[in-house]
Amino acid sequence: MQPLTIVWFRNDLRCLDNIALCSAIDYAAAHNTAVIGLFIATPDTWAQHHMAAIKQDFIRRRVRALTTELQALNIPLLAVEGSSYQQLAHWFDGVSQRFGVTVFAQTEYELREQQRDARVQQVLEANAGQLILFDSQCLMPPGSVRTLQGDIYKVFTPFKRSWLAKLHQQGVQCFGRPKAVAQQVQALDEFAALKPGDGSSADWPVTESEILAMLRHFCQEKVASYQQQRDFPAIDGTSRLSPYLAIGAVSAAQCVARLQLEAKDSWAQEKTGAEVWLSELIWREFYKHILVAYPELIKHQPFQKETAAIAWKNNPQLFNAWCSGHTGYPIVDAAMRQLNQTGWMHNRLRMITASFLVKDLHIDWRWGERYFMSKLIDGDFAANNGGWQWAASTGTDAAPYFRIFNPVNQSEKFDPQGDFIRLYVPELCKVSGKAIHWPHKLGGVKGYPQPVVDHAEARKQTLALFAEVKKNA
Ligand SMILES: Cc1cc2nc3c(=O)[nH]c(=O)nc-3n(C[C@H](O)[C@H](O)[C@H](O)COP(=O)(O)OP(=O)(O)OC[C@H]3O[C@@H](n4cnc5c(N)ncnc54)[C@H](O)[C@@H]3O)c2cc1C
């Protein structure tokens, strides 16, 4: 049997700017082996990770598109319907005994993924093969942005400054599209084909050309007004690229390169739309750096250790009201219904709903973290964990204990006309003007729940909860 070079696609589901793919092609040419792509679906492990059904469908659709895109490079994609990470070492053992394989892939930072790779590596090496990993999820790989003393940054702003200095120094390099490979690969049809998903992600295009068009459109048409518009959920003012970044259908480097091309120098000028958008991409990298430096976060431990002792009340009825969007707080309910109905939620609303769960309902942030993961098409461990810990004041970034969002003030500020609320809370459609932010003032609206808690009272209790752990720390 001819030896095989395998590009194992995980969360780098793209042909462009894919260092693992390019390196595999070069390696195959140098060693005279065939090169194939590989994707293994692991729905049991995805379920253990609470991966949303919509994200699973999105991945399956993207893999099908990737199959076609790889065909243009004359690289077949072997799409295997597996079950869990546990079986993979056995699977690779079988394949490497038959063919002798070298596997190229992108590093993943989470715990089970690290363990999976260690086991696969062992098995491959036992069969004279190897697993070659590339740390390409971030433009600046975790650990590469450090203080002058060589420490990891624990606060975003200095991290960003240092990250930008590196960007100025080294620029952005993206790997282009590889040339089609001259090869004839024997059929690999003994492996099961990938099952189709449930179609729930159909609103999100998945071909490379559509994804690149979205990125280009955002950078050409929208980024200039990003700073003014990004906080208003009724406006389509953000890129909506998070699902693509989460599965690596587009890379951070591609985003930054496109931004620099379209926005010219404005990305380097403070408070322009381009600069603020770049900041968001840096937040994404910050949370990945933090995750790698503090692996206890992967086990859902709080970054601020003393907050592990907070006595959350964890009332299941209140949790259900929050999940289903029936708290009596219109902006919170509209946001949760957007999440439940579409699998995506605007960033401002993620902050409002997270703050509400933790600081108004006194429910452990990990319950919210898990619920978001189970619904989001863009579910990403580092960003989700970072966002939840930020909102819960248990995370990085000198979280002041008094970071407590007032949901009604937030609603008045960021959905001033109530357009977003009306979209998702039909019970309030007939409430006119500003009353929509707090319809209970009018004595309530038929069919719409009374507020499940009093915000002012809940706020006091939150301060007391945090004061208690601070005192004992
Ligand atoms: C509680 C909470 C949970 C979150 N969970 C996730 C998650 O599971 N997956 C996820 O991708 N983002 C998460 N975020 C971050 C942010 O809300 C989304 O990335 C953003 O809403 C995606 O929309 P967009 O692509 O239009 O973003 P844009 O505003 O266009 O930003 C561009 C990209 O930057 C990144 N980004 C933006 N804001 C953040 C941020 N605060 N932290 C990290 N990366 C960011 C995303 O990759 C995003 O696509 C969470 C935020 C909070 C507060």
CSV table of N, CA and C in Angstrom, one decimal, residues 153-158 283 286-287 290 303-304 306-307 359 389-403 466 470:
chain,number,residue,atom,x,y,z
A,153,TYR,N,-0.2,38.1,30.0
A,153,TYR,CA,-1.1,39.2,30.4
A,153,TYR,C,-2.4,38.7,30.9
A,154,LYS,N,-2.8,39.3,32.1
A,154,LYS,CA,-4.1,38.9,32.7
A,154,LYS,C,-5.1,39.9,32.4
A,155,VAL,N,-4.7,41.0,31.8
A,155,VAL,CA,-5.7,42.1,31.5
A,155,VAL,C,-5.6,42.5,30.1
A,156,PHE,N,-6.8,42.8,29.5
A,156,PHE,CA,-6.9,42.9,28.1
A,156,PHE,C,-6.1,44.1,27.5
A,157,THR,N,-6.3,45.3,28.1
A,157,THR,CA,-5.7,46.5,27.4
A,157,THR,C,-4.2,46.4,27.1
A,158,PRO,N,-3.4,46.0,28.1
A,158,PRO,CA,-1.9,45.9,27.8
A,158,PRO,C,-1.7,44.7,26.9
A,283,TRP,N,-9.8,40.4,21.3
A,283,TRP,CA,-10.5,39.8,22.4
A,283,TRP,C,-10.5,38.3,22.2
A,286,PHE,N,-7.2,37.0,23.0
A,286,PHE,CA,-6.9,37.1,24.4
A,286,PHE,C,-7.5,35.9,25.2
A,287,TYR,N,-8.7,35.6,24.9
A,287,TYR,CA,-9.3,34.5,25.7
A,287,TYR,C,-8.7,33.1,25.4
A,290,ILE,N,-5.5,33.1,27.4
A,290,ILE,CA,-5.8,32.9,28.8
A,290,ILE,C,-6.1,31.4,29.0
A,303,PHE,N,-11.6,32.2,37.2
A,303,PHE,CA,-10.2,32.8,37.1
A,303,PHE,C,-9.9,33.5,38.5
A,304,GLN,N,-10.9,34.2,39.0
A,304,GLN,CA,-10.7,34.8,40.4
A,304,GLN,C,-11.1,33.7,41.4
A,306,GLU,N,-11.2,33.1,44.5
A,306,GLU,CA,-12.1,33.3,45.7
A,306,GLU,C,-13.6,33.2,45.3
A,307,THR,N,-13.9,33.5,44.1
A,307,THR,CA,-15.3,33.5,43.7
A,307,THR,C,-15.9,32.1,43.6
A,359,LYS,N,-26.3,38.2,38.2
A,359,LYS,CA,-26.4,39.3,39.1
A,359,LYS,C,-27.8,39.6,39.6
A,389,GLN,N,-17.3,34.6,32.3
A,389,GLN,CA,-16.6,35.0,33.5
A,389,GLN,C,-16.5,36.6,33.6
A,390,TRP,N,-16.4,37.2,32.4
A,390,TRP,CA,-16.4,38.7,32.4
A,390,TRP,C,-17.7,39.2,33.0
A,391,ALA,N,-18.8,38.7,32.6
A,391,ALA,CA,-20.1,39.2,33.0
A,391,ALA,C,-20.3,38.8,34.5
A,392,ALA,N,-19.8,37.7,34.9
A,392,ALA,CA,-20.0,37.2,36.3
A,392,ALA,C,-19.0,37.8,37.3
A,393,SER,N,-18.1,38.6,36.8
A,393,SER,CA,-17.0,39.2,37.6
A,393,SER,C,-16.2,38.1,38.3
A,394,THR,N,-16.0,37.0,37.6
A,394,THR,CA,-15.2,36.0,38.2
A,394,THR,C,-13.9,35.8,37.3
A,395,GLY,N,-13.8,36.6,36.3
A,395,GLY,CA,-12.8,36.3,35.3
A,395,GLY,C,-11.6,37.3,35.3
A,396,THR,N,-11.0,37.5,34.1
A,396,THR,CA,-9.8,38.4,34.0
A,396,THR,C,-10.3,39.8,34.0
A,397,ASP,N,-9.5,40.7,33.7
A,397,ASP,CA,-9.8,42.1,33.5
A,397,ASP,C,-10.5,42.7,34.7
A,398,ALA,N,-9.7,42.8,35.8
A,398,ALA,CA,-10.0,43.5,37.0
A,398,ALA,C,-11.5,43.8,37.2
A,399,ALA,N,-12.3,42.7,37.2
A,399,ALA,CA,-13.7,42.8,37.2
A,399,ALA,C,-14.2,43.5,38.5
A,400,PRO,N,-14.7,44.7,38.4
A,400,PRO,CA,-15.2,45.3,39.6
A,400,PRO,C,-16.4,44.6,40.1
A,401,TYR,N,-16.5,44.4,41.4
A,401,TYR,CA,-17.6,43.6,41.9
A,401,TYR,C,-19.0,44.3,41.6
A,402,PHE,N,-18.9,45.6,41.3
A,402,PHE,CA,-20.2,46.3,41.0
A,402,PHE,C,-20.5,46.4,39.5
A,403,ARG,N,-19.9,45.5,38.7
A,403,ARG,CA,-20.3,45.5,37.3
A,403,ARG,C,-21.7,44.7,37.2
A,466,PHE,N,-20.9,39.0,46.9
A,466,PHE,CA,-19.5,39.2,46.5
A,466,PHE,C,-18.7,39.7,47.8
A,470,LYS,N,-15.3,38.1,49.4
A,470,LYS,CA,-14.1,39.0,49.5
A,470,LYS,C,-13.6,39.0,51.0
